[in-house]
Short mmCIF file of C-alpha atoms in Angstrom, two decimals:
data_model
loop_
_atom_site.label_atom_id
_atom_site.label_comp_id
_atom_site.label_asym_id
_atom_site.label_seq_id
_atom_site.Cartn_x
_atom_site.Cartn_y
_atom_site.Cartn_z
CA UNK A 1069 -33.52 -7.19 4.15
CA UNK A 1070 -34.34 -10.65 5.25
CA UNK A 1071 -33.33 -12.44 8.40
CA UNK A 1072 -31.29 -14.88 6.40
CA UNK A 1073 -29.31 -12.04 4.92
CA UNK A 1074 -28.66 -10.68 8.42
CA UNK A 1075 -27.38 -14.08 9.45
CA UNK A 1076 -25.20 -14.46 6.43
CA UNK A 1077 -23.57 -11.04 6.83
CA UNK A 1078 -23.33 -11.04 10.61
CA UNK A 1079 -19.77 -10.56 11.88
CA UNK A 1080 -19.20 -12.42 15.09
CA UNK A 1081 -16.52 -11.87 17.77
CA UNK A 1082 -14.25 -14.63 16.41
CA UNK A 1083 -14.18 -13.11 12.93
CA UNK A 1084 -13.49 -9.63 14.31
CA UNK A 1085 -10.63 -11.09 16.39
CA UNK A 1086 -9.20 -12.78 13.24
CA UNK A 1087 -9.40 -9.47 11.33
CA UNK A 1088 -7.72 -7.57 14.16
CA UNK A 1089 -4.80 -10.03 14.32
CA UNK A 1090 -4.34 -9.96 10.58
CA UNK A 1091 -4.44 -6.16 10.60
CA UNK A 1092 -1.51 -6.09 13.01
CA UNK A 1093 0.66 -7.54 10.30
CA UNK A 1094 -0.51 -5.11 7.67
CA UNK A 1095 -0.12 -2.23 10.15
CA UNK A 1096 3.47 -3.14 10.88
CA UNK A 1097 4.45 -3.37 7.22
CA UNK A 1098 2.62 -0.17 6.19
CA UNK A 1099 3.90 1.92 9.12
CA UNK A 1100 7.47 0.75 8.68
CA UNK A 1101 7.60 2.20 5.19
CA UNK A 1102 7.09 5.67 6.57
CA UNK A 1103 8.33 5.68 10.19
CA UNK A 1104 11.97 5.32 9.23
CA UNK A 1105 11.90 8.37 6.85
CA UNK A 1106 11.76 10.62 9.97
CA UNK A 1107 15.06 9.19 11.14
CA UNK A 1108 17.09 9.71 7.96
CA UNK A 1109 19.01 12.62 9.38
CA UNK A 1110 19.60 10.81 12.69
CA UNK A 1111 20.87 7.73 10.94
CA UNK A 1112 23.19 9.85 8.78
CA UNK A 1113 24.65 11.40 11.87
CA UNK A 1114 24.91 8.05 13.72
CA UNK A 1115 26.79 6.24 10.94
CA UNK A 1116 28.69 9.25 9.68
CA UNK A 1117 27.27 8.82 6.19
CA UNK A 1118 25.80 11.29 3.72
CA UNK A 1119 22.01 11.48 3.52
CA UNK A 1120 22.13 10.28 -0.10
CA UNK A 1121 23.65 7.05 1.13
CA UNK A 1122 21.26 6.67 4.06
CA UNK A 1123 18.33 6.92 1.66
CA UNK A 1124 19.15 3.34 0.66
CA UNK A 1125 17.64 2.33 4.03
CA UNK A 1126 14.23 3.33 2.81
CA UNK A 1127 14.79 2.48 -0.88
CA UNK A 1128 16.00 -1.04 -0.09
CA UNK A 1129 12.85 -1.75 1.98
CA UNK A 1130 10.64 -0.51 -0.87
CA UNK A 1131 12.44 -2.58 -3.53
CA UNK A 1132 12.18 -5.75 -1.35
CA UNK A 1133 8.47 -5.16 -0.80
CA UNK A 1134 7.85 -4.84 -4.53
CA UNK A 1135 9.94 -7.95 -5.22
CA UNK A 1136 8.12 -10.05 -2.62
CA UNK A 1137 4.53 -9.31 -3.52
CA UNK A 1138 4.30 -11.32 -6.80
CA UNK A 1139 5.21 -14.54 -5.01
CA UNK A 1140 2.54 -14.10 -2.28
CA UNK A 1141 -0.20 -15.93 -4.25
CA UNK A 1142 1.83 -19.03 -4.98
CA UNK A 1143 3.19 -19.24 -1.45
CA UNK A 1144 -0.39 -19.03 -0.04
CA UNK A 1145 -1.65 -21.57 -2.49
CA UNK A 1146 1.20 -23.95 -1.85
CA UNK A 1147 1.67 -23.75 1.92
CA UNK A 1148 -1.64 -22.25 3.06
CA UNK A 1149 -2.54 -18.68 3.89
CA UNK A 1150 -2.00 -18.83 7.64
CA UNK A 1151 1.38 -20.61 7.44
CA UNK A 1152 2.59 -18.14 4.77
CA UNK A 1153 1.37 -15.16 6.90
CA UNK A 1154 3.04 -16.48 10.04
CA UNK A 1155 6.32 -17.00 8.14
CA UNK A 1156 6.07 -13.49 6.78
CA UNK A 1157 5.61 -12.02 10.31
CA UNK A 1158 8.57 -14.02 11.54
CA UNK A 1159 10.80 -12.80 8.66
CA UNK A 1160 9.70 -9.21 9.35
CA UNK A 1161 10.38 -9.46 13.12
CA UNK A 1162 13.78 -11.00 12.45
CA UNK A 1163 14.60 -8.28 9.97
CA UNK A 1164 13.50 -5.63 12.51
CA UNK A 1165 15.76 -7.14 15.18
CA UNK A 1166 18.72 -7.21 12.76
CA UNK A 1167 18.03 -3.60 11.85
CA UNK A 1168 18.32 -2.57 15.46
CA UNK A 1169 21.58 -4.53 15.78
CA UNK A 1170 23.08 -2.98 12.64
CA UNK A 1171 26.72 -1.72 12.95
CA UNK A 1172 27.06 -0.04 9.53
CA UNK A 1173 25.04 1.33 6.64
CA UNK A 1174 25.51 -1.91 4.55
CA UNK A 1175 24.40 -4.12 7.43
CA UNK A 1176 21.34 -1.91 8.02
CA UNK A 1177 20.43 -1.96 4.31
CA UNK A 1178 20.80 -5.79 4.19
CA UNK A 1179 18.54 -6.06 7.26
CA UNK A 1180 16.02 -3.72 5.65
CA UNK A 1181 15.86 -6.00 2.61
CA UNK A 1182 14.99 -9.02 4.83
CA UNK A 1183 12.44 -6.90 6.64
CA UNK A 1184 10.97 -5.76 3.30
CA UNK A 1185 10.61 -9.31 2.03
CA UNK A 1186 8.44 -10.17 5.06
CA UNK A 1187 6.58 -6.85 4.91
CA UNK A 1188 5.74 -7.25 1.22
CA UNK A 1189 4.02 -10.59 1.89
CA UNK A 1190 1.91 -9.41 4.84
CA UNK A 1191 -0.85 -7.23 3.23
CA UNK A 1192 -1.70 -9.58 0.27
CA UNK A 1193 -1.60 -12.83 2.27
CA UNK A 1194 -3.49 -11.26 5.16
CA UNK A 1195 -6.24 -9.90 2.88
CA UNK A 1196 -6.60 -13.22 0.98
CA UNK A 1197 -6.72 -15.20 4.19
CA UNK A 1198 -9.36 -12.86 5.67
CA UNK A 1199 -11.43 -13.05 2.52
CA UNK A 1200 -11.35 -16.88 2.59
CA UNK A 1201 -12.29 -17.03 6.23
CA UNK A 1202 -15.01 -14.42 6.02
CA UNK A 1203 -16.62 -15.65 2.74
CA UNK A 1204 -17.96 -13.36 -0.04
CA UNK A 1205 -20.93 -12.19 2.03
CA UNK A 1206 -18.83 -10.65 4.82
CA UNK A 1207 -15.60 -9.70 3.00
CA UNK A 1208 -16.71 -6.17 2.08
CA UNK A 1209 -17.46 -5.12 5.63
CA UNK A 1210 -14.16 -6.44 6.93
CA UNK A 1211 -12.03 -5.18 4.07
CA UNK A 1212 -13.41 -1.68 4.62
CA UNK A 1213 -11.79 -1.75 8.05
CA UNK A 1214 -8.59 -3.47 6.94
CA UNK A 1215 -8.18 -1.20 3.94
CA UNK A 1216 -7.92 1.90 6.10
CA UNK A 1217 -4.53 0.90 7.47
CA UNK A 1218 -2.43 1.86 4.43
CA UNK A 1219 -4.18 5.28 4.45
CA UNK A 1220 -3.14 5.83 8.08
CA UNK A 1221 0.52 4.92 7.72
CA UNK A 1222 1.62 8.17 5.97
CA UNK A 1223 -0.06 10.00 8.81
CA UNK A 1224 1.04 7.93 11.81
CA UNK A 1225 4.58 7.24 10.50
CA UNK A 1226 5.97 10.74 11.08
CA UNK A 1227 4.15 11.03 14.39
CA UNK A 1228 5.39 7.66 15.62
CA UNK A 1229 8.95 8.19 14.33
CA UNK A 1230 9.15 11.70 15.80
CA UNK A 1231 7.80 10.43 19.17
CA UNK A 1232 10.29 7.54 19.30
CA UNK A 1233 13.35 9.72 18.45
CA UNK A 1234 12.20 12.31 21.05
CA UNK A 1235 12.71 9.81 23.94
CA UNK A 1236 14.94 7.02 22.59
CA UNK A 1237 17.74 6.38 20.09
CA UNK A 1238 17.36 5.30 16.47
CA UNK A 1239 17.35 1.55 17.23
CA UNK A 1240 13.84 1.87 18.70
CA UNK A 1241 12.51 2.75 15.25
CA UNK A 1242 12.88 -0.98 14.61
CA UNK A 1243 12.58 -2.44 18.06
CA UNK A 1244 8.98 -1.21 18.36
CA UNK A 1245 8.02 -3.82 15.80
CA UNK A 1246 9.13 -6.71 18.04
CA UNK A 1247 6.37 -6.77 20.65
CA UNK A 1248 3.66 -6.13 17.93
CA UNK A 1249 5.09 -8.91 15.75
CA UNK A 1250 5.50 -11.40 18.56
CA UNK A 1251 1.96 -10.70 19.80
CA UNK A 1252 0.66 -11.22 16.27
CA UNK A 1253 2.44 -14.56 15.96
CA UNK A 1254 1.10 -15.86 19.26
CA UNK A 1255 -2.45 -14.66 18.68
CA UNK A 1256 -2.57 -15.93 15.11
CA UNK A 1257 -1.46 -19.44 16.07
CA UNK A 1258 -4.25 -19.56 18.56
CA UNK A 1259 -7.14 -17.75 16.92
CA UNK A 1260 -6.64 -17.50 13.10
CA UNK A 1261 -8.20 -20.40 11.18
CA UNK A 1262 -6.06 -22.28 8.72
CA UNK A 1263 -7.89 -22.92 5.37
CA UNK A 1264 -6.18 -25.77 3.45
CA UNK A 1265 -3.79 -24.97 0.60
CA UNK A 1266 -5.64 -24.69 -2.74
CA UNK A 1267 -2.84 -25.65 -5.18
CA UNK A 1268 -0.32 -27.79 -3.30
CA UNK A 1269 0.93 -29.46 -6.55
CA UNK A 1270 1.33 -26.31 -8.74
CA UNK A 1271 5.00 -25.79 -9.51
CA UNK A 1272 6.65 -22.39 -8.91
CA UNK A 1273 6.87 -20.15 -11.92
CA UNK A 1274 10.67 -19.81 -12.01
CA UNK A 1275 10.83 -17.98 -15.35
CA UNK A 1276 8.12 -15.61 -14.34
CA UNK A 1277 9.82 -14.87 -11.02
CA UNK A 1278 13.15 -14.22 -12.75
CA UNK A 1279 11.41 -11.73 -15.07
CA UNK A 1280 8.91 -10.10 -12.83
CA UNK A 1281 10.45 -9.44 -9.44
CA UNK A 1282 13.86 -8.16 -10.69
CA UNK A 1283 11.99 -6.26 -13.39
CA UNK A 1284 9.78 -4.49 -10.86
CA UNK A 1285 12.79 -3.81 -8.61
CA UNK A 1286 14.73 -2.34 -11.57
CA UNK A 1287 11.82 -0.18 -12.55
CA UNK A 1288 11.27 1.12 -9.05
CA UNK A 1289 15.03 1.66 -8.57
CA UNK A 1290 15.26 3.58 -11.80
CA UNK A 1291 12.23 5.74 -11.10
CA UNK A 1292 13.47 6.50 -7.55
CA UNK A 1293 16.90 7.51 -8.89
CA UNK A 1294 15.29 9.54 -11.67
CA UNK A 1295 13.12 11.30 -9.11
CA UNK A 1296 16.26 12.47 -7.24
CA UNK A 1297 18.35 13.30 -10.31
CA UNK A 1298 17.86 12.49 -13.97
CA UNK A 1299 20.73 10.35 -15.26
CA UNK A 1300 21.58 7.85 -17.92
CA UNK A 1301 21.89 5.02 -15.39
CA UNK A 1302 18.46 5.82 -13.98
CA UNK A 1303 16.96 5.77 -17.47
CA UNK A 1304 18.75 2.49 -18.28
CA UNK A 1305 17.28 0.86 -15.14
CA UNK A 1306 13.75 1.99 -16.05
CA UNK A 1307 14.11 0.67 -19.62
CA UNK A 1308 15.57 -2.61 -18.48
CA UNK A 1309 12.77 -3.00 -15.90
CA UNK A 1310 10.12 -2.30 -18.51
CA UNK A 1311 11.71 -4.83 -20.88
CA UNK A 1312 11.68 -7.55 -18.26
CA UNK A 1313 8.07 -6.78 -17.33
CA UNK A 1314 7.09 -6.95 -21.04
CA UNK A 1315 8.84 -10.32 -21.17
CA UNK A 1316 6.81 -11.46 -18.15
CA UNK A 1317 3.54 -10.50 -19.86
CA UNK A 1318 4.51 -12.47 -22.98
CA UNK A 1319 5.51 -15.41 -20.79
CA UNK A 1320 2.29 -15.20 -18.77
CA UNK A 1321 0.18 -15.22 -21.95
CA UNK A 1322 2.00 -18.19 -23.47
CA UNK A 1323 2.81 -20.44 -20.55
CA UNK A 1324 0.86 -23.68 -20.14
CA UNK A 1325 1.42 -23.56 -16.43
CA UNK A 1326 0.19 -21.14 -13.78
CA UNK A 1327 2.09 -17.81 -13.87
CA UNK A 1328 2.89 -15.87 -10.70
CA UNK A 1329 0.31 -13.29 -11.81
CA UNK A 1330 -1.86 -14.19 -14.69
CA UNK A 1331 -2.00 -11.24 -17.21
CA UNK A 1332 -5.28 -12.68 -18.57
CA UNK A 1333 -6.87 -12.00 -15.23
CA UNK A 1334 -6.96 -8.30 -16.04
CA UNK A 1335 -9.03 -8.84 -19.13
CA UNK A 1336 -11.95 -10.30 -17.16
CA UNK A 1337 -14.47 -7.86 -15.75
CA UNK A 1338 -14.32 -6.35 -13.22
CA UNK A 1339 -10.63 -6.86 -12.42
CA UNK A 1340 -9.28 -4.76 -15.32
CA UNK A 1341 -11.17 -1.61 -14.33
CA UNK A 1342 -10.56 -2.28 -10.65
CA UNK A 1343 -6.83 -2.69 -11.23
CA UNK A 1344 -6.57 0.57 -13.22
CA UNK A 1345 -8.55 2.43 -10.55
CA UNK A 1346 -6.23 1.18 -7.79
CA UNK A 1347 -3.13 1.97 -9.87
CA UNK A 1348 -4.19 5.61 -10.35
CA UNK A 1349 -5.46 5.90 -6.79
CA UNK A 1350 -2.05 4.81 -5.51
CA UNK A 1351 -0.42 7.48 -7.62
CA UNK A 1352 -2.82 10.23 -6.40
CA UNK A 1353 -2.71 9.30 -2.72
CA UNK A 1354 0.98 8.57 -2.33
CA UNK A 1355 1.97 11.35 -4.66
CA UNK A 1356 0.26 13.80 -2.37
CA UNK A 1357 1.73 12.21 0.76
CA UNK A 1358 5.22 12.70 -0.71
CA UNK A 1359 4.66 16.26 -1.86
CA UNK A 1360 2.79 17.79 1.03
CA UNK A 1361 5.10 16.81 3.92
CA UNK A 1362 8.08 17.82 1.77
CA UNK A 1363 6.56 21.29 1.20
CA UNK A 1364 5.50 21.70 4.85
CA UNK A 1365 9.02 20.82 6.11
CA UNK A 1366 11.19 22.49 3.40
CA UNK A 1367 8.91 25.34 2.47
CA UNK A 1368 7.19 26.17 5.75
CA UNK A 1369 9.94 24.92 8.11
CA UNK A 1370 7.78 22.53 10.14
CA UNK A 1371 9.40 19.66 11.99
CA UNK A 1372 8.44 16.04 11.13
CA UNK A 1373 6.35 15.78 14.23
CA UNK A 1374 4.52 19.04 13.48
CA UNK A 1375 3.96 17.85 9.91
CA UNK A 1376 2.53 14.64 11.24
CA UNK A 1377 0.09 16.54 13.48
CA UNK A 1378 -1.09 18.64 10.51
CA UNK A 1379 -1.60 15.46 8.44
CA UNK A 1380 -3.71 13.89 11.21
CA UNK A 1381 -7.09 15.06 9.73
CA UNK A 1382 -6.48 12.73 6.77
CA UNK A 1383 -6.38 9.81 9.20
CA UNK A 1384 -9.52 10.97 10.88
CA UNK A 1385 -11.26 11.22 7.51
CA UNK A 1386 -10.03 7.76 6.61
CA UNK A 1387 -11.38 6.23 9.77
CA UNK A 1388 -14.74 8.00 9.35
CA UNK A 1389 -14.93 6.87 5.74
CA UNK A 1390 -14.16 3.23 6.60
CA UNK A 1391 -16.93 3.23 9.27
CA UNK A 1392 -19.39 4.58 6.70
CA UNK A 1393 -18.35 2.18 3.99
CA UNK A 1394 -18.50 -0.71 6.42
CA UNK A 1395 -22.25 -0.05 6.84
CA UNK A 1396 -23.20 0.35 3.19
CA UNK A 1397 -20.64 -1.54 1.10
CA UNK A 1398 -22.74 -4.66 0.36
CA UNK A 1399 -25.88 -2.75 -0.70
CA UNK A 1400 -24.29 0.08 -2.65
CA UNK A 1401 -23.02 -0.21 -6.26
CA UNK A 1402 -19.18 -0.04 -6.32
CA UNK A 1403 -19.16 2.47 -9.13
CA UNK A 1404 -21.23 4.90 -7.07
CA UNK A 1405 -19.01 4.54 -3.93
CA UNK A 1406 -15.74 4.80 -5.88
CA UNK A 1407 -16.80 7.76 -8.03
CA UNK A 1408 -17.99 9.56 -4.87
CA UNK A 1409 -14.69 8.79 -3.21
CA UNK A 1410 -12.71 10.00 -6.21
CA UNK A 1411 -14.69 13.25 -6.33
CA UNK A 1412 -13.85 13.87 -2.68
CA UNK A 1413 -10.16 13.13 -3.31
CA UNK A 1414 -10.06 15.55 -6.26
CA UNK A 1415 -11.97 18.14 -4.22
CA UNK A 1416 -9.51 17.71 -1.31
CA UNK A 1417 -6.57 18.04 -3.68
CA UNK A 1418 -7.68 21.23 -5.37
CA UNK A 1419 -6.60 23.61 -2.54
CA UNK A 1420 -2.99 22.31 -2.85
CA UNK A 1421 -2.84 23.68 -6.42
CA UNK A 1422 -3.10 27.12 -4.74
CA UNK A 1423 -0.10 26.81 -2.46
CA UNK A 1424 1.41 29.93 -4.10
CA UNK A 1425 -1.33 31.93 -2.23
CA UNK A 1426 -0.11 30.48 1.10
CA UNK A 1427 -3.44 29.02 2.23
CA UNK A 1428 -3.90 28.83 6.06
CA UNK A 1429 -3.25 25.56 7.83
CA UNK A 1430 -6.94 25.25 8.57
CA UNK A 1431 -7.62 24.95 4.81
CA UNK A 1432 -4.91 22.33 4.43
CA UNK A 1433 -6.31 20.33 7.37
CA UNK A 1434 -9.85 20.52 6.00
CA UNK A 1435 -8.63 19.43 2.57
CA UNK A 1436 -6.86 16.43 4.08
CA UNK A 1437 -9.98 15.51 5.99
CA UNK A 1438 -11.93 15.43 2.78
CA UNK A 1439 -9.19 13.45 1.02
CA UNK A 1440 -9.06 10.83 3.77
CA UNK A 1441 -12.86 10.41 3.68
CA UNK A 1442 -12.75 9.97 -0.10
CA UNK A 1443 -9.81 7.57 -0.19
CA UNK A 1444 -11.55 5.22 2.28
CA UNK A 1445 -14.54 5.02 -0.09
CA UNK A 1446 -12.36 3.75 -2.97
CA UNK A 1447 -9.96 0.95 -2.09
CA UNK A 1448 -12.38 -1.15 0.04
CA UNK A 1449 -15.16 -1.28 -2.56
CA UNK A 1450 -12.71 -2.11 -5.29
CA UNK A 1451 -11.12 -4.92 -3.39
CA UNK A 1452 -14.54 -6.21 -2.18
CA UNK A 1453 -15.73 -6.22 -5.80
CA UNK A 1454 -12.95 -8.49 -6.81
CA UNK A 1455 -12.95 -10.75 -3.69
CA UNK A 1456 -16.74 -11.25 -3.80
CA UNK A 1457 -16.77 -12.36 -7.45
CA UNK A 1458 -13.64 -14.42 -7.79
CA UNK A 1459 -13.39 -18.12 -7.01
CA UNK A 1460 -11.81 -18.79 -3.61
CA UNK A 1461 -9.09 -20.89 -5.31
CA UNK A 1462 -7.88 -17.71 -7.03
CA UNK A 1463 -8.16 -15.36 -4.01
CA UNK A 1464 -4.47 -15.37 -3.07
CA UNK A 1465 -3.20 -14.54 -6.55
CA UNK A 1466 -5.88 -11.86 -7.09
CA UNK A 1467 -4.92 -10.28 -3.74
CA UNK A 1468 -1.26 -10.30 -4.75
CA UNK A 1469 -2.13 -8.63 -8.11
CA UNK A 1470 -4.26 -5.87 -6.43
CA UNK A 1471 -1.64 -5.17 -3.73
CA UNK A 1472 1.10 -5.12 -6.36
CA UNK A 1473 -0.74 -2.57 -8.49
CA UNK A 1474 -1.48 -0.35 -5.51
CA UNK A 1475 2.21 -0.49 -4.50
CA UNK A 1476 3.48 0.12 -8.00
CA UNK A 1477 0.95 2.98 -8.47
CA UNK A 1478 2.16 4.60 -5.29
CA UNK A 1479 5.81 4.30 -6.20
CA UNK A 1480 5.37 5.36 -9.79
CA UNK A 1481 3.24 8.26 -8.70
CA UNK A 1482 5.77 9.38 -6.10
CA UNK A 1483 8.62 9.11 -8.59
CA UNK A 1484 6.66 10.95 -11.28
CA UNK A 1485 5.76 13.89 -9.02
CA UNK A 1486 9.38 14.01 -7.83
CA UNK A 1487 10.56 14.39 -11.42
CA UNK A 1488 7.84 16.99 -12.11
CA UNK A 1489 8.66 18.90 -8.89
CA UNK A 1490 12.31 19.05 -9.76
CA UNK A 1491 11.51 20.43 -13.25
CA UNK A 1492 9.14 23.00 -11.76
CA UNK A 1493 11.63 24.09 -9.13
CA UNK A 1494 14.21 24.68 -11.89
CA UNK A 1495 11.61 26.69 -13.85
CA UNK A 1496 10.23 28.71 -10.89
CA UNK A 1497 13.60 29.44 -9.28
CA UNK A 1498 13.08 30.92 -5.86
CA UNK A 1499 9.29 30.73 -6.07
CA UNK A 1500 9.07 27.38 -4.29
CA UNK A 1501 5.32 27.41 -3.36
CA UNK A 1502 4.40 27.96 -7.07
CA UNK A 1503 6.53 24.96 -8.07
CA UNK A 1504 4.66 22.75 -5.60
CA UNK A 1505 1.32 24.18 -6.75
CA UNK A 1506 2.20 23.38 -10.40
CA UNK A 1507 3.04 19.79 -9.45
CA UNK A 1508 -0.24 19.26 -7.59
CA UNK A 1509 -2.10 19.86 -10.86
CA UNK A 1510 -0.56 16.58 -12.04
CA UNK A 1511 -1.82 14.84 -8.92
CA UNK A 1512 -5.27 16.07 -9.88
CA UNK A 1513 -4.74 14.46 -13.28
CA UNK A 1514 -4.04 11.07 -11.65
CA UNK A 1515 -7.40 11.44 -9.82
CA UNK A 1516 -9.21 12.14 -13.08
CA UNK A 1517 -7.57 9.14 -14.75
CA UNK A 1518 -8.78 7.00 -11.85
CA UNK A 1519 -12.32 8.37 -12.38
CA UNK A 1520 -12.26 7.25 -16.02
CA UNK A 1521 -11.35 3.70 -14.92
CA UNK A 1522 -13.94 3.77 -12.09
CA UNK A 1523 -16.67 4.63 -14.56
CA UNK A 1524 -16.37 1.09 -15.92
CA UNK A 1525 -17.04 -0.55 -12.53
CA UNK A 1526 -20.33 -2.41 -12.08
CA UNK A 1527 -23.39 -0.42 -11.29
CA UNK A 1528 -25.06 -3.17 -9.18
CA UNK A 1529 -24.29 -3.81 -5.48
CA UNK A 1530 -22.13 -6.78 -4.60
CA UNK A 1531 -25.03 -8.38 -2.68
CA UNK A 1532 -26.80 -8.88 -6.03
CA UNK A 1533 -24.04 -11.27 -7.15
CA UNK A 1534 -23.81 -13.49 -4.11
CA UNK A 1535 -25.24 -16.95 -4.16
CA UNK A 1536 -28.95 -16.98 -3.38
CA UNK A 1537 -28.44 -18.69 -0.07
CA UNK A 1538 -25.92 -16.14 1.12
CA UNK A 1539 -27.87 -12.96 0.48
#
């Protein structure tokens, strides 16, 4: 390693400060998707509404996030990454304040939609902005730290939510976002650079937006409904969503302008293989984080806070994995890192297929530690691979595409395992642990599909593809 390489890859205090500030936004958005789930029963009691109606508080947020992500690339290109990120934080904070002031279920759901629109923009715009500021030679080391945040949110969400409700009322589930968001706004205005917009004159893809965002929302809505209970309306929503997305793909291939997300992008190596790996990873990771807490609370009778404590080893593994990846990401082939990570995820999932034998909590904790370590070795190398090889002018749209696929993968995976779990519960009757064990075999299959995609990733380290002067 040459001295020039050391200088090119050195991460100074100002860059670390920028990364920390941008991580605050991603942390808020990721955590808010899970922290509120702990308060569903409390909200149902507060508003005198059935739990099935209160679930719209979480579903509305998810649908808004999915609808917002596709526009993140155009907004960053048109108005600049920092300005878009600041606006997203402001919208998220405003939505959080309105959630805390809600007086009814409809007002809370409406506020959650506003909050989700801001939250959906934060991860992709933050990642793209960080990649532009860092440059291709330092992106990998920073993304390995930023990428651990979504892995921590399913762990910290129940802990944070349970802790808040233990000492305060439900409104503080949302008020906790205000000091974090305001601090992020003040710090970003002072310390985060503002790269100029890259496509100020590119018109907004109205037809694409009409097809894609509502299509994704319909698909997610239908899958969520179908996961709770199979019905004709749920199936109709899924089919309508798929039809609109197919229409978007046709539009994206034929348009002479710039689509919200260019379908042709996925035909160019390495984005196609990277996208499929992230899609399957989202299904495997979030599918497990839906199943396991549900089993521990409904099957073993643990509280949400106790469940969060038992899930903590996954967060510890994710932090350890990110620190390891941060040191070796530029000099290690992405394929080797990702396949190793997937092997650890599969290994850590295997014990959950034996829930019928009532494994001790120590085994569950150890499996989660291994899963967290493996998951941290997957997403960061995949994102770094794309960010280090794509032109800076296309960073924002590529970031939006990757985040969208990860979100869709997680949602589709969660809905799929919910449907499978319901069918296995019907088949197993009172043997609940066996029904969960059966479902975890499908989660293993998601991991194996991700492995097939990852086998097509490049076998040379990212440093080999940097410009000569930046190595």
